[in-house]
Amino acid sequence: MNESIEEPEAPAPGSRRPGGRTARTRAAVRDAVLTGLSEHGYPALTVEYVAEHSGVHKTTLYRRWGGVEGMVADALDLAGEDRWSPPDTGSLGGDLRALAREVVDGFAEPADAAAPTAFVGAAFQSPRAAEALRSFYAERFRRCEEVVKRAVARGEAPAGADAGAVVRAVSAPLFLRLFVTREPLDHRLADQAADAAAAALAAGVFDRSPADAAPTTKDRPAADTAGAAGG
Amino acid sequence: MNESIEEPEAPAPGSRRPGGRTARTRAAVRDAVLTGLSEHGYPALTVEYVAEHSGVHKTTLYRRWGGVEGMVADALDLAGEDRWSPPDTGSLGGDLRALAREVVDGFAEPADAAAPTAFVGAAFQSPRAAEALRSFYAERFRRCEEVVKRAVARGEAPAGADAGAVVRAVSAPLFLRLFVTREPLDHRLADQAADAAAAALAAGVFDRSPADAAPTTKDRPAADTAGAAGG
């Protein structure tokens, strides 16, 4: 299958070449996917729609992305390649509230909410979209953990805390209302979600385990993996 | 349009006549909708599929439910008419953990998880399914509030607590993992979600407002609506 007429070098969708023709094609396809998802939802998204709105030929779309599932997954991968980092307000409470308010603000305008909502919806229909969504949020929450790590360094949080659980607890009541119960959101609910997570953290609910929570140095080696790693 | 041959009395979908022919037809349609949603998802659900699997004629389906959206919404309405009530273990902590474990257990088996997951997914595609889902969860969480009200009566929780926010906080991290981040669940995470909500409640995070939280009688009239109601 050496018929790459439009894209002689045609790397895999995941490879990055900022500014190159491949990157521009990928971004055009991503934009068309976002528009289609936002306006019509995943079930109505077709290769024909993306071809028409991106200006990329159907043959190229099928060859490089396989079909709609691959294009949606790649659009999510591309969304995850941004430089977003969590807020740094100087305190754990401030950081968690700022994180929660970012979620609320990000979904306040229907035009802004459409694409991320459609991605979550697409994951119910497409295993590849579900896997891409899982990866996207795993990476997002991994970045959010920095907020808890800084709090541990400042002595605001116990060293044994499960940072991933804390930051998920902040977003969870907001995502529940957005995607499940479909109830309205506001900054009061954002602050409440953040404060609830902070209170639970302070009460020791997110301590990993009694054995894990004891040490106070943050550079403590991971005892359960050091041996296996042969260090 | 007086052509009700199969169902001479044909009431609206929402009316209840337990054991009657209408109720049996409605249940048969509900079962076919659940099977279709579970096995193929909302976008693949058709009136033809429901007719074939329920034994109810297409003409009747269109006349009484309007189409697929109406059938999905009615199946959700029917699911909400059960007699489920929250666990009563004798303590707030025990009740919240039992609630959280019910969620985890309810989604542990793919066969059990398929229909409720498909309902949540359908709400992304269908405004009527979204409205039915909103009503379903509003009623579910309203029933769950009993757990917090009992705790207030026992003196385990502040009288001004927002019971709806507490019970949503318990489910939220679990629904986040089920429907958004698509991460695995277990009883440890259920207990953590319950304990986090209880800790936040104890810390006063769910107090409605300083003015609201003060009274201790649970029969306090709703001051902000009593006037408008003309009582």
Tab-separated table of C-alpha atoms in Angstrom, chain B residues 97 100-101 103-105 108 174 177-178 183-193:
chain	number	residue	atom	x	y	z
B	97	ARG	CA	-20.784	3.098	52.986
B	100	ALA	CA	-21.660	3.508	47.974
B	101	ARG	CA	-21.192	-0.261	47.939
B	103	VAL	CA	-23.405	1.494	43.461
B	104	VAL	CA	-20.196	-0.499	43.092
B	105	ASP	CA	-21.995	-3.845	43.336
B	108	ALA	CA	-19.735	-5.028	39.057
B	174	LEU	CA	-17.942	6.313	41.662
B	177	ARG	CA	-14.949	6.391	37.312
B	178	LEU	CA	-17.859	4.516	35.697
B	183	GLU	CA	-11.457	3.353	35.782
B	184	PRO	CA	-12.137	0.200	37.841
B	185	LEU	CA	-14.109	0.310	41.103
B	186	ASP	CA	-13.943	-1.686	44.305
B	187	HIS	CA	-15.290	-1.579	47.854
B	188	ARG	CA	-12.239	0.334	49.075
B	189	LEU	CA	-13.122	3.193	46.710
B	190	ALA	CA	-16.771	2.943	47.782
B	191	ASP	CA	-15.803	3.283	51.443
B	192	GLN	CA	-13.415	6.128	50.625
B	193	ALA	CA	-16.182	8.041	48.801
